[in-house]
CSV table of C-alpha atoms in Angstrom, one decimal:
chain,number,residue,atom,x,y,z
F,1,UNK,CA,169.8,49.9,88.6
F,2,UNK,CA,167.3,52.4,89.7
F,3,UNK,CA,168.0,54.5,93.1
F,4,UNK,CA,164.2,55.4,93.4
F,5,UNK,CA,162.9,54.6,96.5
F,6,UNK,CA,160.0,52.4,96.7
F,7,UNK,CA,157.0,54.3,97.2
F,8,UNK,CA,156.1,52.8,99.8
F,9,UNK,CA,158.9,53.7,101.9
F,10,UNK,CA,158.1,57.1,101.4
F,11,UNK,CA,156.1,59.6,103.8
F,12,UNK,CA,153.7,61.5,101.5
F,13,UNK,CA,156.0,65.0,100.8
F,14,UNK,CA,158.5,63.0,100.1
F,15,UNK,CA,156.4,60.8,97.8
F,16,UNK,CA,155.1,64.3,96.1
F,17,UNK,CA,159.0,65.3,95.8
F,18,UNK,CA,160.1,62.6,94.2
F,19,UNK,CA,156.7,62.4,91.8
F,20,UNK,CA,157.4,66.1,90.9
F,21,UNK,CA,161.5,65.3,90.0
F,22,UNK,CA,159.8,63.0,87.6
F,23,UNK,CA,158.1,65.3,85.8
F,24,UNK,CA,158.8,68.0,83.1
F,25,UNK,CA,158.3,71.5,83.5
F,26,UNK,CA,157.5,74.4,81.3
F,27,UNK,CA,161.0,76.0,82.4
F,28,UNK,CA,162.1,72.9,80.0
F,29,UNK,CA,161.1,74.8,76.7
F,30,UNK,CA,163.9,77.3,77.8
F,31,UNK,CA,166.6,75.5,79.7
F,32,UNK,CA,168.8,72.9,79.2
F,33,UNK,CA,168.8,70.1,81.6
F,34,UNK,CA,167.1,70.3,84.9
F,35,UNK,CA,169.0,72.2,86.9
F,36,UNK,CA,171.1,71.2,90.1
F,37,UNK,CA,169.5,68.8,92.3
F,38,UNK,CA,168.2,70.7,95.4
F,39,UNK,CA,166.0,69.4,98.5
F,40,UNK,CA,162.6,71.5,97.1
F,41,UNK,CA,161.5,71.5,101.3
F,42,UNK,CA,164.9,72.9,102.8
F,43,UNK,CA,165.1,75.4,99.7
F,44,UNK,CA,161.6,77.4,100.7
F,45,UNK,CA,163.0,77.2,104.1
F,46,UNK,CA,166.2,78.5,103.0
F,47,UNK,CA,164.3,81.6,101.8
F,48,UNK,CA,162.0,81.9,103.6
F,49,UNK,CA,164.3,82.0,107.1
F,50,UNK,CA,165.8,85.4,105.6
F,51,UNK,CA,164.0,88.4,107.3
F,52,UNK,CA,163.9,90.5,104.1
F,53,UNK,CA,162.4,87.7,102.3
F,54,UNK,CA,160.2,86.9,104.9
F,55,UNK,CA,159.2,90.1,105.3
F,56,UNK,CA,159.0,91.5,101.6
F,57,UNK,CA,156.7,88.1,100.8
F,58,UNK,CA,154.1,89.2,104.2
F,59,UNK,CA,153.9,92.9,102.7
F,60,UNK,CA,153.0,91.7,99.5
F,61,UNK,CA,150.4,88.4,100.3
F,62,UNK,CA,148.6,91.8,103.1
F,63,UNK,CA,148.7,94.2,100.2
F,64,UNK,CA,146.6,91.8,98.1
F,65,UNK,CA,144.3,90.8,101.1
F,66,UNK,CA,143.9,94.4,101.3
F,67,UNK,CA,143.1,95.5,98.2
F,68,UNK,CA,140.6,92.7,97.8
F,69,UNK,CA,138.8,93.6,100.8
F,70,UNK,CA,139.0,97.5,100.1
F,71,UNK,CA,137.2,96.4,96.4
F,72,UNK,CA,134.9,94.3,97.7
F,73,UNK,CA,134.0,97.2,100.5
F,74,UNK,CA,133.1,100.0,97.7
F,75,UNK,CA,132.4,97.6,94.9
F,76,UNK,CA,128.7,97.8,95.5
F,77,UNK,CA,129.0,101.7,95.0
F,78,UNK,CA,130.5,100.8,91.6
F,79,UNK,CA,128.0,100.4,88.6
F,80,UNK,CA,131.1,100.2,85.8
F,81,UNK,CA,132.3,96.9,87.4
F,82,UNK,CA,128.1,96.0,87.0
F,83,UNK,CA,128.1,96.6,83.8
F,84,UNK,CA,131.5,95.4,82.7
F,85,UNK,CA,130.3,92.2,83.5
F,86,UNK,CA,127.0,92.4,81.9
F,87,UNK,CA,128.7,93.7,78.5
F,88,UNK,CA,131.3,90.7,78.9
F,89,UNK,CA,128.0,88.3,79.4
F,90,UNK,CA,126.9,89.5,76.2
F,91,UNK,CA,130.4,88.2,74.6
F,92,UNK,CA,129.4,84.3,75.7
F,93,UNK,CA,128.5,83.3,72.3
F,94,UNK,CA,131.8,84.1,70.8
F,95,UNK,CA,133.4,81.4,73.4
F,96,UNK,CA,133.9,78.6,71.5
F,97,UNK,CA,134.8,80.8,68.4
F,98,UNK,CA,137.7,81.6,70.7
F,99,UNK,CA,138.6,78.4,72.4
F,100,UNK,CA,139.0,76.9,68.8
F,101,UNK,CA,141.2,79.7,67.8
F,102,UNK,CA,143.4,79.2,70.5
F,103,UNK,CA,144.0,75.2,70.0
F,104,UNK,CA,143.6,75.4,66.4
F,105,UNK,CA,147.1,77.2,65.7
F,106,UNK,CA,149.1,75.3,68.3
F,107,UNK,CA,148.0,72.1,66.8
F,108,UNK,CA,148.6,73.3,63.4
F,109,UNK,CA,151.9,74.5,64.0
F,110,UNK,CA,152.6,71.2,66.5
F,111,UNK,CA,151.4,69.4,62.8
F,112,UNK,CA,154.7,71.7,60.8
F,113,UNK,CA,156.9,71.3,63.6
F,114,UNK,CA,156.3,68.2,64.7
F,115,UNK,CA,155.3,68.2,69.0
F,116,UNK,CA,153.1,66.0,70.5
F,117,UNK,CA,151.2,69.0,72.0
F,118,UNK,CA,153.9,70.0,73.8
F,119,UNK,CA,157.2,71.5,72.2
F,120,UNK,CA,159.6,69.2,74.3
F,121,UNK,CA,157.8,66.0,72.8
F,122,UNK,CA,159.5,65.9,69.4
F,123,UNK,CA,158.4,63.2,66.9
F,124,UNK,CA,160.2,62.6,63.4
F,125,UNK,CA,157.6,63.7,60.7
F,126,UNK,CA,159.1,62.1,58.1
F,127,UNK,CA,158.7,58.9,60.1
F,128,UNK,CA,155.4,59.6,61.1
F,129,UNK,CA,153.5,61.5,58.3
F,130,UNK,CA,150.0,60.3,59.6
F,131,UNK,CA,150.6,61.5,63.1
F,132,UNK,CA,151.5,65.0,61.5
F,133,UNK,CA,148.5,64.9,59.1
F,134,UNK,CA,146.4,64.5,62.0
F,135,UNK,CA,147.5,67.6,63.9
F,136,UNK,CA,147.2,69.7,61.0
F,137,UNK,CA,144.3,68.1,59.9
F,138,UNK,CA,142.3,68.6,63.4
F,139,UNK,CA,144.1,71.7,63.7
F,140,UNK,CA,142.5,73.3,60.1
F,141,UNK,CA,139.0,72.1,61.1
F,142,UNK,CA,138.9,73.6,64.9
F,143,UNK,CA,140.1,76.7,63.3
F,144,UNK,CA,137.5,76.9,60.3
F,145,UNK,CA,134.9,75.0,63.0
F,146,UNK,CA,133.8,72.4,60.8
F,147,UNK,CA,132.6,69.1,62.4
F,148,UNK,CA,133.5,70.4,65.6
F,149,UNK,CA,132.6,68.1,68.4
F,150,UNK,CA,133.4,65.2,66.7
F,151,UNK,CA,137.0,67.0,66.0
F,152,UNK,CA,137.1,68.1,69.5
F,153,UNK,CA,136.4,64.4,70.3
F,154,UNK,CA,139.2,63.1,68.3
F,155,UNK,CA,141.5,66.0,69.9
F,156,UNK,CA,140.4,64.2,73.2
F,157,UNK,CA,141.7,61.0,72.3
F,158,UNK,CA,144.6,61.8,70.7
F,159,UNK,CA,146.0,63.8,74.1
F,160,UNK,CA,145.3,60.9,76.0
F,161,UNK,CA,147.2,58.4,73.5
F,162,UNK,CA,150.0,60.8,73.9
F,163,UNK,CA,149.9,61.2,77.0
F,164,UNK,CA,150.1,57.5,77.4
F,165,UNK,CA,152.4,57.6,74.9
F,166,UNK,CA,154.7,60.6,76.6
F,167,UNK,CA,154.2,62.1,80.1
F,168,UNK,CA,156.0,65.1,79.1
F,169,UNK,CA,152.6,65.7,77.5
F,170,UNK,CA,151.1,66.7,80.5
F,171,UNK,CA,152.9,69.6,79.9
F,172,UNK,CA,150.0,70.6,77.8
F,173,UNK,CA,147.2,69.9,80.2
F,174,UNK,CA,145.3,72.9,78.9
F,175,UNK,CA,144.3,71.5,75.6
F,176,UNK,CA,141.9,68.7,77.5
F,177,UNK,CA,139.3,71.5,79.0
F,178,UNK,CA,139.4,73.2,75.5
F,179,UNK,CA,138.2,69.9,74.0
F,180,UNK,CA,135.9,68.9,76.5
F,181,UNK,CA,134.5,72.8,76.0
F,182,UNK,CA,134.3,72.2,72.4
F,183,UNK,CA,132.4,69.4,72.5
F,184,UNK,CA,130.2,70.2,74.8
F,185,UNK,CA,129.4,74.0,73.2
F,186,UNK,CA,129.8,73.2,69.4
F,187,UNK,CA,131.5,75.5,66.7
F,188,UNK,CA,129.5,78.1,68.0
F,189,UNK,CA,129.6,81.6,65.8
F,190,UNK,CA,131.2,82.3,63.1
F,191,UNK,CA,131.9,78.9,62.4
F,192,UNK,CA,131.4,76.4,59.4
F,193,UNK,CA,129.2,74.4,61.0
F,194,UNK,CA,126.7,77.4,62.2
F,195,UNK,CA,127.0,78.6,58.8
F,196,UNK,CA,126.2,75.3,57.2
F,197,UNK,CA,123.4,74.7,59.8
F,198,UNK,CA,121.5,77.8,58.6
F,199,UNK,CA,121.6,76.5,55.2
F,200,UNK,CA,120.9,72.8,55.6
F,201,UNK,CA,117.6,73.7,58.2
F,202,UNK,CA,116.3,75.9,55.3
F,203,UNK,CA,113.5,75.0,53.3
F,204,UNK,CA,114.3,74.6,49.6
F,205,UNK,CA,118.2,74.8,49.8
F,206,UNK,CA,119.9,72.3,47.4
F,207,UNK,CA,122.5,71.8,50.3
F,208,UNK,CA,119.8,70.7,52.6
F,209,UNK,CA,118.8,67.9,50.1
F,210,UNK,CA,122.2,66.7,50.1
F,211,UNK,CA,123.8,67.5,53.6
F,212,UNK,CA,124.2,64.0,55.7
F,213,UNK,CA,124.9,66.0,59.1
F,214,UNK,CA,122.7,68.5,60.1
F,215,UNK,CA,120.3,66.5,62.0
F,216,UNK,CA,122.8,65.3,63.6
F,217,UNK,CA,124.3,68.3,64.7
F,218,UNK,CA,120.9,69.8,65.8
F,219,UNK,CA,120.4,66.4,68.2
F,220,UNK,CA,123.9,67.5,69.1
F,221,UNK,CA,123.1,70.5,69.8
F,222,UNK,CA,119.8,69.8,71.9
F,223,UNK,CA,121.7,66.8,73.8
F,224,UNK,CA,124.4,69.2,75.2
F,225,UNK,CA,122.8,72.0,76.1
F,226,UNK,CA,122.1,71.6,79.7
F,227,UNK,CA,125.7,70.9,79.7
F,228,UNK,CA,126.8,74.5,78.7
F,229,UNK,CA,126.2,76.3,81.5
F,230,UNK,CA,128.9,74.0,83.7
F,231,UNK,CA,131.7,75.1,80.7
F,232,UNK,CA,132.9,78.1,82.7
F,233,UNK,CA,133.8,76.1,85.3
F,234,UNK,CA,135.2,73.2,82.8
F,235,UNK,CA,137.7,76.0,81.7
F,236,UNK,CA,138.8,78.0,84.8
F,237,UNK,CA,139.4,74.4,86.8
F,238,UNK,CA,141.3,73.4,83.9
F,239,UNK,CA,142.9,76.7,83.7
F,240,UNK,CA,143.8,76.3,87.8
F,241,UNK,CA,145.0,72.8,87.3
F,242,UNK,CA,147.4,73.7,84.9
F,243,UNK,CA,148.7,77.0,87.1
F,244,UNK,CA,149.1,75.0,90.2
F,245,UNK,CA,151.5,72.4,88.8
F,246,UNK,CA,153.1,75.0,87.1
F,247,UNK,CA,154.0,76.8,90.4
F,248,UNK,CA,154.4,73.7,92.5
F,249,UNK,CA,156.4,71.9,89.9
F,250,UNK,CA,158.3,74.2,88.0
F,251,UNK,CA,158.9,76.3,90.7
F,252,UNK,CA,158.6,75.1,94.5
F,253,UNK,CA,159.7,71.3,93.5
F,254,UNK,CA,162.5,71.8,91.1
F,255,UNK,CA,164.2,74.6,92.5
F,256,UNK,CA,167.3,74.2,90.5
F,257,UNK,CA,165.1,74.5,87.5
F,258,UNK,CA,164.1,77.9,88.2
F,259,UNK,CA,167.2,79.2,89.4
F,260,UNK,CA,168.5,78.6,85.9
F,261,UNK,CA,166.1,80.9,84.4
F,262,UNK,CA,166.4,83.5,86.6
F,263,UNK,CA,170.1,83.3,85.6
F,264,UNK,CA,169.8,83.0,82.6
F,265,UNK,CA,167.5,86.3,81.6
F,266,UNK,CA,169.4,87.7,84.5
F,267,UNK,CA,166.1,88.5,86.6
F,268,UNK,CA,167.4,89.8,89.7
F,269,UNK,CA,168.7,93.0,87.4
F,270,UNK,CA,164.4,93.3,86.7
F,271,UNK,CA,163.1,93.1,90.3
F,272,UNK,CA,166.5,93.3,92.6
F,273,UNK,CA,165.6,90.4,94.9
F,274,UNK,CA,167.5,87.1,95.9
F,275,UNK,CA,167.2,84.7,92.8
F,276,UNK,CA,165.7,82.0,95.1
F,277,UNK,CA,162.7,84.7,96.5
F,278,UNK,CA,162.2,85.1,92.6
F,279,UNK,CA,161.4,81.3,92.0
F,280,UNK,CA,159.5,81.0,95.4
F,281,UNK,CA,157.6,84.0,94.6
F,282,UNK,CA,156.6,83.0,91.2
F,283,UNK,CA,155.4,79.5,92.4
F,284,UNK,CA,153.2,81.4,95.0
F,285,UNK,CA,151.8,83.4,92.6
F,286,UNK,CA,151.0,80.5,90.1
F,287,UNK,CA,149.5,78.5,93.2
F,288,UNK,CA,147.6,81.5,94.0
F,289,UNK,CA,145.8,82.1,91.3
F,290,UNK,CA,145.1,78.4,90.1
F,291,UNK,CA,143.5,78.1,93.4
F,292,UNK,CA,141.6,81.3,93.0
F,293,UNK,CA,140.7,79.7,89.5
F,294,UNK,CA,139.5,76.4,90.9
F,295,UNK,CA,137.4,77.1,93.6
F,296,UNK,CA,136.1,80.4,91.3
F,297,UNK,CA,137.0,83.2,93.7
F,298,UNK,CA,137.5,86.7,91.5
F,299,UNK,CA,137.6,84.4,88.7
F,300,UNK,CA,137.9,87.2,86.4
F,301,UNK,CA,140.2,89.1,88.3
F,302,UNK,CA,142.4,85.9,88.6
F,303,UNK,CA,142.0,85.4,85.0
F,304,UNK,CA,142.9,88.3,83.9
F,305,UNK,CA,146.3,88.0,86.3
F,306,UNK,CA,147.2,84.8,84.7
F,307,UNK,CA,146.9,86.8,81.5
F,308,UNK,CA,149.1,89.3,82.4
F,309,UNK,CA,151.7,86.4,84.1
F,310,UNK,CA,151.6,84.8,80.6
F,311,UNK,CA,152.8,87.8,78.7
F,312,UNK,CA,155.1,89.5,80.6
F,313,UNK,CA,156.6,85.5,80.5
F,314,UNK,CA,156.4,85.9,76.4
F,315,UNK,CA,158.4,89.2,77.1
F,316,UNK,CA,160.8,88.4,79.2
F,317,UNK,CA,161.6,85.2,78.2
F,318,UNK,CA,162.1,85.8,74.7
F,319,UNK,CA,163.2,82.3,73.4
F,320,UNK,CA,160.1,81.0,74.9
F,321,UNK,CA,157.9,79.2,72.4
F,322,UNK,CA,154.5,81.5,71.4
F,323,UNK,CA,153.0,78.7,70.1
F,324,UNK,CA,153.2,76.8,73.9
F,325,UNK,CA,151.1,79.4,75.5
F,326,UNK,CA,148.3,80.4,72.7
F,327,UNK,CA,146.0,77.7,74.2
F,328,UNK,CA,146.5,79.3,78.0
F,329,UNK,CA,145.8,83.2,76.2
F,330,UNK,CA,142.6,81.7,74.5
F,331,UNK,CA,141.5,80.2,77.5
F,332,UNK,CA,142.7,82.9,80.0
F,333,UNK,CA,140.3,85.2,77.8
F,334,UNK,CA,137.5,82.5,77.5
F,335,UNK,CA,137.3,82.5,81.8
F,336,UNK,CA,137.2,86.2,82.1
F,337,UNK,CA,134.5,86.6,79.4
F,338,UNK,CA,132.3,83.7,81.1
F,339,UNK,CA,133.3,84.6,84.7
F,340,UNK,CA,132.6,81.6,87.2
F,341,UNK,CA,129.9,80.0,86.5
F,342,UNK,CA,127.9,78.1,88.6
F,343,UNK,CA,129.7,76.0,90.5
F,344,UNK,CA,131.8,78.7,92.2
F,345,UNK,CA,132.1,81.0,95.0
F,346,UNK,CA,131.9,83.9,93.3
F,347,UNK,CA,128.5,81.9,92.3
F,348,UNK,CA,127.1,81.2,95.9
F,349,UNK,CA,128.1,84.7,97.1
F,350,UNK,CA,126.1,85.9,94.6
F,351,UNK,CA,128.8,88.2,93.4
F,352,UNK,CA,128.0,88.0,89.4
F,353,UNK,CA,126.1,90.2,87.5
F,354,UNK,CA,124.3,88.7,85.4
F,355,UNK,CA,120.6,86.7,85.5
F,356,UNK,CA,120.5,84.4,88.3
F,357,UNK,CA,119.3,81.5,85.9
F,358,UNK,CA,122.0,82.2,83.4
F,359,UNK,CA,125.3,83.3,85.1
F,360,UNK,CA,127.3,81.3,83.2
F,361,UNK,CA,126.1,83.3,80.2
F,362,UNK,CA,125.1,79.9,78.2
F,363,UNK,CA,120.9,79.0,78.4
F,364,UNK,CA,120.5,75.6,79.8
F,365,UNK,CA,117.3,75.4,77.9
C-alpha cells in the first residue's frame, strides 16, 4: 500500500517535495540508487545556519552582483564586446546546422544503445527493433538535414510518446526546444535539403523534374519565417527549464542524491568545502543561471556559464555519459551565438548589438 500522502493534504512545498522525490535526476546516470532520504527544507537550513557557509555563499552571490555591475558600468567604453556580438550575429545561419548536430548523435547513439532519450530509460532492442530503427533513422536524417521539419516533427512526437510512456524522460527535456527550433528554422546550411532546394528551384535540372518536395519546402519555408526570430528565445527558455530542475531537483530536493556524488569523486578534496555547501552551491548555481536564461538577462554570458558547468561536469565526473549532454553543448552554443532575442530583457534594455529589427539574427520577412 502506498504511504504517499494525498495531495491534497499537502501545503504547496511540501507538495513540490514530494513531486520532486518522484522524479529522476541527472545524478541518476552516475549513482546508484537515490541516496538517503533527507528533509530537502531542513538540509539548506542545515547549511545554511553554519557561519562559514553562510558567509562563503554572501561573498560569492556580491562578487557576481559586482562584477556585473562593474561590466555593465564600462561596457559602453568597450567596442570588442560591440563587435563580438555583431561577428556572432553573423554566425545565425549556421543555427540549425548546429542544433541538428547536437540531437542527431544522441539519437543515433540512443538508436545503438538502446535509451529512450535518456540513458536511464533502457529498452530491449532486440525486442523492440522498430523503436531502435526509428532513433537511428531520425537520428541519420537530422544529422545529414534531409526532410528536416517533418523529422524534427516526428522527433516531437516521439518525446512525448515516451514521455508518456516513461517520466524518466523528462530527464531529456532539452531535446523538445531543439525540435520545436528545427521545425520552425529548417535544415538550414549546409544541409541536404538546402542543397537539394538549389537544385530542384533551378531551371532545367533533371532533379527538379522529378523532385516531389521542393514546393513544399519553399511554402515551408515562407510559412515559418515570421516564426524565426522568436527561436532564440525557444532555445534559451528551454535551455533555463532544463537548468532549473536540474538545480532544484537534483540538487536542493534530493539532497541525498548529491551527497553521493560528491562522495563519490571525492569533491571536497577539489574545492575544500562541507559536502552539503557543495550540493547547495551547485543547485544555486543551476537555478541561477536557468533563471538568467529564462527571463534573457546576459543571456550569452549565462550561456556561456552553463557551457563551462557542463564540461567541467564531463571532467570531473568521468563515468558520466557524453552522449547525455551533447544536446545541452549544441544548444548552450546555439543561445550564445543568437543571444536573446526578442522577448528578453537583455531585449527591452536594449543591450544587443545588433539591428533593432533583427536582433534575434533571423529576418522575419
Amino acid at each position: 500500500m502506498s504511504t504517499v500522502q494525498s495531495t491534497g493534504d499537502l501545503d504547496p512545498v511540501s507538495l513540490w517535495l514530494a513531486l520532486a522525490r518522484s522524479h529522476p535526476a541527472h545524478v541518476d546516470y552516475v549513482t546508484d540508487g537515490p541516496g538517503a532520504a533527507i528533509d530537502a527544507i531542513q538540509f539548506v537550513i542545515g547549511v545554511l545556519s553554519n557561519p562559514f557557509n553562510a558567509a562563503l555563499l554572501a561573498l560569492s552571490a556580491l562578487a557576481v552582483t559586482g562584477g556585473l555591475a562593474a561590466y555593465l558600468w564600462v561596457r559602453p567604453t568597450i567596442t570588442d564586446i560591440v563587435i563580438l556580438r555583431e561577428k556572432l550575429a553573423g554566425y545565425t545561419d549556421l543555427v540549425p546546422w548546429m542544433i541538428r548536430l547536437s540531437v542527431g548523435l544522441p539519437l543515433v547513439g540512443a538508436g545503438f544503445q538502446g535509451y529512450l532519450f535518456a540513458p536511464t530509460v533502457a529498452f530491449d532492442t532486440g525486442a523492440n527493433p522498430l523503436v531502435r530503427l526509428l532513433f537511428i533513422g531520425v537520428g541519420f536524417l537530422l544529422l545529414f538535414g534531409l526532410a528536416t521539419r517533418i523529422v524534427a516533427t516526428i522527433g516531437l512526437g516521439t518525446y512525448g510518446s515516451a514521455l508518456l510512456v516513461d517520466p524518466g524522460v523528462v530527464l531529456a527535456m532539452e531535446f523538445v526546444p531543439a525540435f520545436l527550433a528545427l521545425v520552425i528554422l529548417g535544415g538550414g546550411r549546409p544541409s541536404a535539403d538546402d542543397m537539394l532546394q538549389a537544385v530542384a528551384s533551378t531551371e532545367g535540372t533533371y532533379y527538379g523534374r522529378v523532385d516531389p518536395v521542393h514546393l513544399l519546402k519553399g511554402y515551408l519555408d515562407g510559412a515559418t519565417r515570421p516564426y524565426r526570430r522568436y527561436v532564440p528565445t525557444i532555445v534559451r527558455v528551454g535551455m533555463g527549464v532544463s537548468f532549473i530542475y536540474l538545480g532544484l531537483i537534483q540538487k536542493l530536493a534530493q539532497p541525498g542524491s548529491g551527497l553521493l556524488v560528491v562522495a563519490k569523486y571525492d569533491l571536497t578534496a577539489v574545492v575544500p568545502v562541507d559536502p552539503g555547501l557543495w550540493v547547495v552551491g551547485a543547485g544555486l548555481t543551476e537555478i541561477a543561471v536557468g533563471a538568467a536564461l529564462i527571463v534573457g538577462l546576459f543571456t550569452r554570458g549565462a550561456a556561456a556559464a552553463s557551457f563551462v558547468l557542463f564540461t567541467t561536469t564531463l571532467f570531473g565526473l568521468p563515468d558520466d555519459p557524453v552522449l547525455a549532454h551533447v544536446a545541452l553543448f549544441g544548444l548552450a552554443s546555439a543561445v550564445f551565438t543568437m543571444g536573446s532575442g526578442p522577448l528578453s530583457l537583455d531585449y527591452a534594455i536594449g543591450r544587443p548589438a545588433e539591428d533593432p529589427e533583427n536582433r534575434s539574427g533571423f529576418a522575419a520577412d
